[in-house]
PDB file of C-alpha atoms in Angstrom:
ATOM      1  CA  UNK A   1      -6.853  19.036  22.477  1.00  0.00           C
ATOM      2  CA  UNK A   2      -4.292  21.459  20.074  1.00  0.00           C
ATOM      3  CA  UNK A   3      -2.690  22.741  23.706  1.00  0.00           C
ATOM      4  CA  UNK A   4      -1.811  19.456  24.759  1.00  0.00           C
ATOM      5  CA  UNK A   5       0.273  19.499  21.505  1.00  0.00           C
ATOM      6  CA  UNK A   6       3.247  21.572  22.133  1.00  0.00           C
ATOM      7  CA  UNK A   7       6.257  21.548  20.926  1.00  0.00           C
ATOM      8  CA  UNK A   8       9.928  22.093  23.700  1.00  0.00           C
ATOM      9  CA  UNK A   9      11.121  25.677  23.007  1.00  0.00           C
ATOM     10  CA  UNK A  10      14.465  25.804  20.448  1.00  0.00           C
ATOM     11  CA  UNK A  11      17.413  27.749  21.865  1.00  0.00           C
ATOM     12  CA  UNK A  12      18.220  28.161  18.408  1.00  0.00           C
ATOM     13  CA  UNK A  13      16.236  31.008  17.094  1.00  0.00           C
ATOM     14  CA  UNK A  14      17.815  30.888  13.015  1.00  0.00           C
ATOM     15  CA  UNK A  15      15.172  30.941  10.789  1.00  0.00           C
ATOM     16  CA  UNK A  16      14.204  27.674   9.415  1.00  0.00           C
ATOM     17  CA  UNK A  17      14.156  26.830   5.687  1.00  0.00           C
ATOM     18  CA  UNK A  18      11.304  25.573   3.981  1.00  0.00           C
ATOM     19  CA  UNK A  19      11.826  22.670   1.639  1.00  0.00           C
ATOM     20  CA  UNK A  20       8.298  21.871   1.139  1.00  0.00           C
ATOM     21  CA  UNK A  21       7.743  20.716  -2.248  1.00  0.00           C
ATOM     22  CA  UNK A  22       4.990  19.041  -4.566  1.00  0.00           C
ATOM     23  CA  UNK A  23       7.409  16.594  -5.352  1.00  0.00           C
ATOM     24  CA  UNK A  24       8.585  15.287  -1.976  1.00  0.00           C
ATOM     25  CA  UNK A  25       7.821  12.102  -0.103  1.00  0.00           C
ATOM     26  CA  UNK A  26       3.872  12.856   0.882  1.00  0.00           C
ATOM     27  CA  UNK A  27       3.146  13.370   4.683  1.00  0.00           C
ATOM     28  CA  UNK A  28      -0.768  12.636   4.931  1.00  0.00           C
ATOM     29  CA  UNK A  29      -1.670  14.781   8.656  1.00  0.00           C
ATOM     30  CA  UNK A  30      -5.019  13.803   9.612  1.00  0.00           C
ATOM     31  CA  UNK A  31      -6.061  15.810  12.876  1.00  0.00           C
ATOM     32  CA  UNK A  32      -9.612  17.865  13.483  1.00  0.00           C
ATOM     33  CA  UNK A  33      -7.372  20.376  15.075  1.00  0.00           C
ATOM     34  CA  UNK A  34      -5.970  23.093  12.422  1.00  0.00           C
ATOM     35  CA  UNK A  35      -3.453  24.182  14.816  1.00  0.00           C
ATOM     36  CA  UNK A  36      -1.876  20.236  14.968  1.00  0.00           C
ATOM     37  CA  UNK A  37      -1.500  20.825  11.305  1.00  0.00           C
ATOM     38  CA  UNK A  38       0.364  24.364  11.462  1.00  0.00           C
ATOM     39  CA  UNK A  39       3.011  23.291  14.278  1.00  0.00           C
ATOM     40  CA  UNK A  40       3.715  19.817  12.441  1.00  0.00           C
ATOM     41  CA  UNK A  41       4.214  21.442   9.087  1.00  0.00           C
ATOM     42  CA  UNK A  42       6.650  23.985  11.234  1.00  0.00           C
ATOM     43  CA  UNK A  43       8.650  21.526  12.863  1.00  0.00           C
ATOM     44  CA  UNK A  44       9.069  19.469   9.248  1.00  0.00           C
ATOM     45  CA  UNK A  45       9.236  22.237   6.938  1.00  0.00           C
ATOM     46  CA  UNK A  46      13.201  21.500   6.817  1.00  0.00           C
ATOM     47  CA  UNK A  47      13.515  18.169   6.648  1.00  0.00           C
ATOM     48  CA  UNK A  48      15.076  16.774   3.371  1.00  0.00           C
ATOM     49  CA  UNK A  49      15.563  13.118   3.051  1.00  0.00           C
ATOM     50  CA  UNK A  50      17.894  11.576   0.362  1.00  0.00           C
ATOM     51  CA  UNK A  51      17.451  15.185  -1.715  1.00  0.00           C
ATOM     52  CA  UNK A  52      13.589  15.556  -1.399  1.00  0.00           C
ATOM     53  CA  UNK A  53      11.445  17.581   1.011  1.00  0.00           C
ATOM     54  CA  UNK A  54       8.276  16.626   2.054  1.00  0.00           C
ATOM     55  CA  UNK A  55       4.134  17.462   0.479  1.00  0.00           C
ATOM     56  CA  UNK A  56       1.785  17.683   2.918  1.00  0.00           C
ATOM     57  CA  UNK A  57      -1.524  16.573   2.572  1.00  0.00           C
ATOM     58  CA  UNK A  58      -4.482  17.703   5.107  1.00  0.00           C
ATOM     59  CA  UNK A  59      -7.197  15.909   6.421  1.00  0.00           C
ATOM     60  CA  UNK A  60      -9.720  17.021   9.167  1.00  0.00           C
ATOM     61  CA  UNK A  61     -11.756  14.221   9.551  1.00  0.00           C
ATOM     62  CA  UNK A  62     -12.466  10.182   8.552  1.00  0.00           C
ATOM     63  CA  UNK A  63     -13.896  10.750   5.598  1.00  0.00           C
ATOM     64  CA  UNK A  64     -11.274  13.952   4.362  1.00  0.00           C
ATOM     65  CA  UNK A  65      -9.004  11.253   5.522  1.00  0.00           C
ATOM     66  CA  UNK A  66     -10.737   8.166   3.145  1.00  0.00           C
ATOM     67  CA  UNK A  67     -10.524  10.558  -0.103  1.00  0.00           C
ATOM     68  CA  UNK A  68      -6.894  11.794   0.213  1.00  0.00           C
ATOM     69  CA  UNK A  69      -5.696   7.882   0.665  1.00  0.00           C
ATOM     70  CA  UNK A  70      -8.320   6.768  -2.203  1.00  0.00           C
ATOM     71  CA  UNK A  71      -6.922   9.371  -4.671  1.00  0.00           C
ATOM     72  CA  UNK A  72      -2.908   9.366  -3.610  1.00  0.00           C
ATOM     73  CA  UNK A  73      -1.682   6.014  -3.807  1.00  0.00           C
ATOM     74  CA  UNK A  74       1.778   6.721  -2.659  1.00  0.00           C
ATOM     75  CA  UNK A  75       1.646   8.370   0.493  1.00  0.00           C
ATOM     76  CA  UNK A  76       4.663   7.677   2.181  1.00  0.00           C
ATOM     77  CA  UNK A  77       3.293   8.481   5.913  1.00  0.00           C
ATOM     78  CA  UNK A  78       0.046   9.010   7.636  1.00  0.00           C
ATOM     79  CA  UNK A  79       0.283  11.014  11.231  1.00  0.00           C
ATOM     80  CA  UNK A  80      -3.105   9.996  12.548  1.00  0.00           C
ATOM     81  CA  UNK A  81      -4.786  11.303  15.163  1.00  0.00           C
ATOM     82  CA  UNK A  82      -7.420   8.413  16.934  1.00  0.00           C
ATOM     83  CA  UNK A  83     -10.567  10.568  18.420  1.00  0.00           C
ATOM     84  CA  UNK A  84     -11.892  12.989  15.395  1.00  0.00           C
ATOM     85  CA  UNK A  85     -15.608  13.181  14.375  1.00  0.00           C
ATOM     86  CA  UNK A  86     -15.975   9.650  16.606  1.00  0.00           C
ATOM     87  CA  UNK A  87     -13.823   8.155  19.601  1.00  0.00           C
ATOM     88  CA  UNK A  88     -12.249   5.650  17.152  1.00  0.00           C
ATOM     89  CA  UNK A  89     -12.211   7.839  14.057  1.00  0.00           C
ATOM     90  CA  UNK A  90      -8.636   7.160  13.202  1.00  0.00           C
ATOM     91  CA  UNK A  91      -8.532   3.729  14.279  1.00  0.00           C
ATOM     92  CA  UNK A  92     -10.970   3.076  11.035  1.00  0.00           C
ATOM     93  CA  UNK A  93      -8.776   4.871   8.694  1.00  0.00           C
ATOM     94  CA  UNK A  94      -5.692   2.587   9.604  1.00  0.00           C
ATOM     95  CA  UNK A  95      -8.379  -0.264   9.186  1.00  0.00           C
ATOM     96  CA  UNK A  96      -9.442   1.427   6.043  1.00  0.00           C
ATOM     97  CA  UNK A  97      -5.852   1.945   4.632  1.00  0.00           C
ATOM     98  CA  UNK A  98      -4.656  -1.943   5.244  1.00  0.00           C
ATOM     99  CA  UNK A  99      -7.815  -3.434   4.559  1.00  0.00           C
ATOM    100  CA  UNK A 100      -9.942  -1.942   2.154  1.00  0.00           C
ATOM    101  CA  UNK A 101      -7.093  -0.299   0.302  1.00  0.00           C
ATOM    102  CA  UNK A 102      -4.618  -2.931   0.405  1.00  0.00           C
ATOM    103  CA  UNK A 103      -2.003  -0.687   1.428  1.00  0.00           C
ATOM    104  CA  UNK A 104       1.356  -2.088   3.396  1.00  0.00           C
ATOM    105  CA  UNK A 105       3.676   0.370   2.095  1.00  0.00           C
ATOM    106  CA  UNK A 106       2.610   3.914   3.826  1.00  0.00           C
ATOM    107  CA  UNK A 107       4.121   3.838   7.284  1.00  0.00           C
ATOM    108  CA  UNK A 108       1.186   4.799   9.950  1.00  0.00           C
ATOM    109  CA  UNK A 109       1.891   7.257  13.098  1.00  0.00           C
ATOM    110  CA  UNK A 110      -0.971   7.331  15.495  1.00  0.00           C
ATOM    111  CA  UNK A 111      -0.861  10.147  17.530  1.00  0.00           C
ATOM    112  CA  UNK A 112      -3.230  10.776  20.178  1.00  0.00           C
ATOM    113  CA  UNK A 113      -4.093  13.754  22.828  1.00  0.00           C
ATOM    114  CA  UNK A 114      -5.966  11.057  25.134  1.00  0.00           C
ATOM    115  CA  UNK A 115      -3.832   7.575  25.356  1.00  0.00           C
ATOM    116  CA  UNK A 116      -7.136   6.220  27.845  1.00  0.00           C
ATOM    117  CA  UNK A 117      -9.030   6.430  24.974  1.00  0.00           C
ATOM    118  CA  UNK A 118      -6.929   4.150  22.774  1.00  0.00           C
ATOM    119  CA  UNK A 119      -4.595   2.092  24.824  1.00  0.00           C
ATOM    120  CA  UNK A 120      -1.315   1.824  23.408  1.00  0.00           C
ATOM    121  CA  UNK A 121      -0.708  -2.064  23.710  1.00  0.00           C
ATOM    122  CA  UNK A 122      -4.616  -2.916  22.773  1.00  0.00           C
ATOM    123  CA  UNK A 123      -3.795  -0.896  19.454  1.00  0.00           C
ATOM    124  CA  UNK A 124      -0.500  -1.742  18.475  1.00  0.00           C
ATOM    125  CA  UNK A 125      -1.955  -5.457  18.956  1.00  0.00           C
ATOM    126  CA  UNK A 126      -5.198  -5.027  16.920  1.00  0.00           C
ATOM    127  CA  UNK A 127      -5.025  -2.760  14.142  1.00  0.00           C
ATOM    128  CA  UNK A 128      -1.760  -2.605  11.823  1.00  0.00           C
ATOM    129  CA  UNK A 129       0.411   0.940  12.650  1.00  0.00           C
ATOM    130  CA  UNK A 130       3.940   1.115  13.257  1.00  0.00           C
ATOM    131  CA  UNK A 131       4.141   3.626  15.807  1.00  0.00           C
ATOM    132  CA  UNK A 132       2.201   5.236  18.901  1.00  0.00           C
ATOM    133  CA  UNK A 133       2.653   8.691  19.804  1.00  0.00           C
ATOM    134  CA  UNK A 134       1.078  10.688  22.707  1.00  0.00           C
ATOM    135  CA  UNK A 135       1.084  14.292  21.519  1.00  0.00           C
ATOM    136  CA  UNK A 136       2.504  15.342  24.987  1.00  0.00           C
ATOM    137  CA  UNK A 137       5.907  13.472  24.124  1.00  0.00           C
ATOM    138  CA  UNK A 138       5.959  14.638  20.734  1.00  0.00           C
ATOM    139  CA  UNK A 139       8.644  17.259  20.992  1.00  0.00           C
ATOM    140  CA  UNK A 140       9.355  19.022  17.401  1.00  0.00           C
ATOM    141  CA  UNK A 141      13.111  16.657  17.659  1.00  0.00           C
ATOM    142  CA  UNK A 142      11.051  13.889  18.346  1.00  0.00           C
ATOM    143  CA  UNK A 143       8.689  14.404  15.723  1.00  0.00           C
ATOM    144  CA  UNK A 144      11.498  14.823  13.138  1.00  0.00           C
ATOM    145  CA  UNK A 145      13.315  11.522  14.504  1.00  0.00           C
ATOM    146  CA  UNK A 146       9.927   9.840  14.036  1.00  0.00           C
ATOM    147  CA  UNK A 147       9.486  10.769  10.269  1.00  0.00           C
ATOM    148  CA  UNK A 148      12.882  10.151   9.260  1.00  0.00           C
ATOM    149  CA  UNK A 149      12.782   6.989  10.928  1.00  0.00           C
ATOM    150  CA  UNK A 150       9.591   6.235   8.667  1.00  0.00           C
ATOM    151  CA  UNK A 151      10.571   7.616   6.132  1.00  0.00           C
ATOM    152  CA  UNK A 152      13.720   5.244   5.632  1.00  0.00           C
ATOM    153  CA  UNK A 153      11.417   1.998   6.264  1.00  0.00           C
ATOM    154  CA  UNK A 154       9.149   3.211   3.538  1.00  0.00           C
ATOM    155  CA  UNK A 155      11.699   3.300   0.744  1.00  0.00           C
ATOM    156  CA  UNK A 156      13.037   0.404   1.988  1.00  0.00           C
ATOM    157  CA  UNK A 157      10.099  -0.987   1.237  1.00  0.00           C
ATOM    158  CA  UNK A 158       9.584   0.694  -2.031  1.00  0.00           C
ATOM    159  CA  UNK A 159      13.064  -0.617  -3.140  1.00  0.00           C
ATOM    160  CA  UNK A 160      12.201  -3.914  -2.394  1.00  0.00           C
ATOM    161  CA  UNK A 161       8.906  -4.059  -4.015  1.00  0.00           C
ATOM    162  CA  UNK A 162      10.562  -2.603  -7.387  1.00  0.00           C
ATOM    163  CA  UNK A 163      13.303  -5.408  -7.214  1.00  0.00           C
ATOM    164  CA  UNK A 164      10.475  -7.750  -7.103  1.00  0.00           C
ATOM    165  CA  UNK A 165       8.317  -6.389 -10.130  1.00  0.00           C
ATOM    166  CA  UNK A 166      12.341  -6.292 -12.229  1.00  0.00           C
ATOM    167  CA  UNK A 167      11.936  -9.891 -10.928  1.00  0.00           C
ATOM    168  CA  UNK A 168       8.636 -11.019 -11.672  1.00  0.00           C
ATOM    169  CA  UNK A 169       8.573  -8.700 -15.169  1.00  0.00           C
ATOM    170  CA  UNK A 170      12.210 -10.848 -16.279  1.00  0.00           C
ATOM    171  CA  UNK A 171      10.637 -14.153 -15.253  1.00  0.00           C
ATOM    172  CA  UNK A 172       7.546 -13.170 -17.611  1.00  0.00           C
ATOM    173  CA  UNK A 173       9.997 -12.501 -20.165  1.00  0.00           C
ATOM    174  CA  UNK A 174      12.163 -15.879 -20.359  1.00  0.00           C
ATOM    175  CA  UNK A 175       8.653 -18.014 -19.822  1.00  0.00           C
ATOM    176  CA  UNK A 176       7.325 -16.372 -22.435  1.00  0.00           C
ATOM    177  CA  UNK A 177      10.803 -16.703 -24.697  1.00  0.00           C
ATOM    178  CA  UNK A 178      10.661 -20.581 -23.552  1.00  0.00           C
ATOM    179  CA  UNK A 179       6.762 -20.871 -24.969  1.00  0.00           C
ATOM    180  CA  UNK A 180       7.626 -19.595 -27.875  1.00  0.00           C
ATOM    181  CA  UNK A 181      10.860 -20.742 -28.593  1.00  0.00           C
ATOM    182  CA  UNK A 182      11.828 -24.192 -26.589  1.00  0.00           C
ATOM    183  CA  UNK A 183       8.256 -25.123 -25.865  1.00  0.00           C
ATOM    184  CA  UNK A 184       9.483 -28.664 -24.489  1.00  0.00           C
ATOM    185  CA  UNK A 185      11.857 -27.095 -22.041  1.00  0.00           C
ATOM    186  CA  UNK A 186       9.475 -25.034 -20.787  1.00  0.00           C
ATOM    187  CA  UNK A 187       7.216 -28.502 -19.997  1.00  0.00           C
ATOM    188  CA  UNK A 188      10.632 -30.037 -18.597  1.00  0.00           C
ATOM    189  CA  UNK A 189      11.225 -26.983 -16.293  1.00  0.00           C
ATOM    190  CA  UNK A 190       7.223 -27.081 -15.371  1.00  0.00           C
ATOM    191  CA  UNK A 191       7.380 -30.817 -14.528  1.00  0.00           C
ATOM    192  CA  UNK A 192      10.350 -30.636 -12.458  1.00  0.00           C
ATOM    193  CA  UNK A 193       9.049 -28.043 -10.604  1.00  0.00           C
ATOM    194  CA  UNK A 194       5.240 -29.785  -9.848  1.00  0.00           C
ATOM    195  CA  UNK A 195       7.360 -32.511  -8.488  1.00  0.00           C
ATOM    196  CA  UNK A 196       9.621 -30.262  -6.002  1.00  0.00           C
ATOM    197  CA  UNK A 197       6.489 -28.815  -4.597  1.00  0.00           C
ATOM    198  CA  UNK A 198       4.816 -32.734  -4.637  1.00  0.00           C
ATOM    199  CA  UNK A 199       7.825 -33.862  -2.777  1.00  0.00           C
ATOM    200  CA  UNK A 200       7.731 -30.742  -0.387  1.00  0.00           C
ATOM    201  CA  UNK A 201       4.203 -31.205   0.358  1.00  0.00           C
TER     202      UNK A 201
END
């Protein structure tokens, strides 16, 4: 399965940096084959976004996989491969990450060395990734475009979720400040607002 995973040769034969780093965005690869996780860790190794490298994590099976996503709760991508220890092995670690974790945020990269096995639209339809990749497209460019392109959704998505908690934690604040201090405004304000959602119901 590793040979269908080849990277196009680089005319340019400088050697490239390695900005790998325990405190860059975390790249979760989750293949059986050891040599998918050597040639993706060579064609990222350089890639800095918005000052940060990445930290690879490595997992060689579903339930590698599981424990890594259980113990790291900001993992900003997963590159999953679909047929591991079973046929649909990755398939239930994408199930496991949205629905028994609860995680939206991590962006999720299925990659796969046999597309029969896991049809593209079927997948993209039932089970909650944002991309499809067969390893035989994956060039090393294309690979990088791919991760940068997650890599900006996720802290989009970050961002937004921290302007909401600034938000919600200001909102606690002036209810709170209204309890204790203007207790019948705080009623007024309540009122008005059990009527707009009556009136909108």
């Amino acid at each position: 399965m590793a040979n269908d995973f080849i990277f196009a040769e680089e005319n340019d034969q400088e050697e490239v940096p390695d900005n790998t780093t325990e405190a860059g965005w975390k790249v979760l690869i989750v293949d059986d084959e050891r040599e998918v996780h050597a040639v993706t860790r060579l064609a990222l190794m350089d890639l800095v976004f918005e000052g940060k490298g990445l930290n690879f994590l490595s997992a060689y099976s579903r339930r590698e996989a599981e424990q890594l996503i259980s113990e790291h709760d900001d993992i900003a991508i997963v590159l999953l491969d679909v047929v591991m220890d079973t046929d649909d092995a990755g398939l239930q670690v994408a199930k496991y990450i949205r629905e028994t974790v609860g995680n939206r945020t991590s962006r999720i990269v299925l990659r796969t060395g046999q597309p029969g096995q896991a049809p593209e639209r079927s997948v993209v339809i039932n089970y909650d990734i944002n991309d499809y990749k067969a390893k035989t497209e994956l060039t090393a460019q294309k690979l990088f475009t791919c991760v940068m392109s997650a890599l900006r959704s996720y802290r989009d998505i970050i961002r937004v979720k921290e302007q909401l908690e600034r938000v919600e934690h200001e909102l606690s604040f002036y209810q709170t400040w209204l309890l204790e201090h203007q207790p019948q405004v705080r009623q007024q304000v309540a009122d008005a607002y059990q009527r707009l959602t009556e009136n909108n119901d």
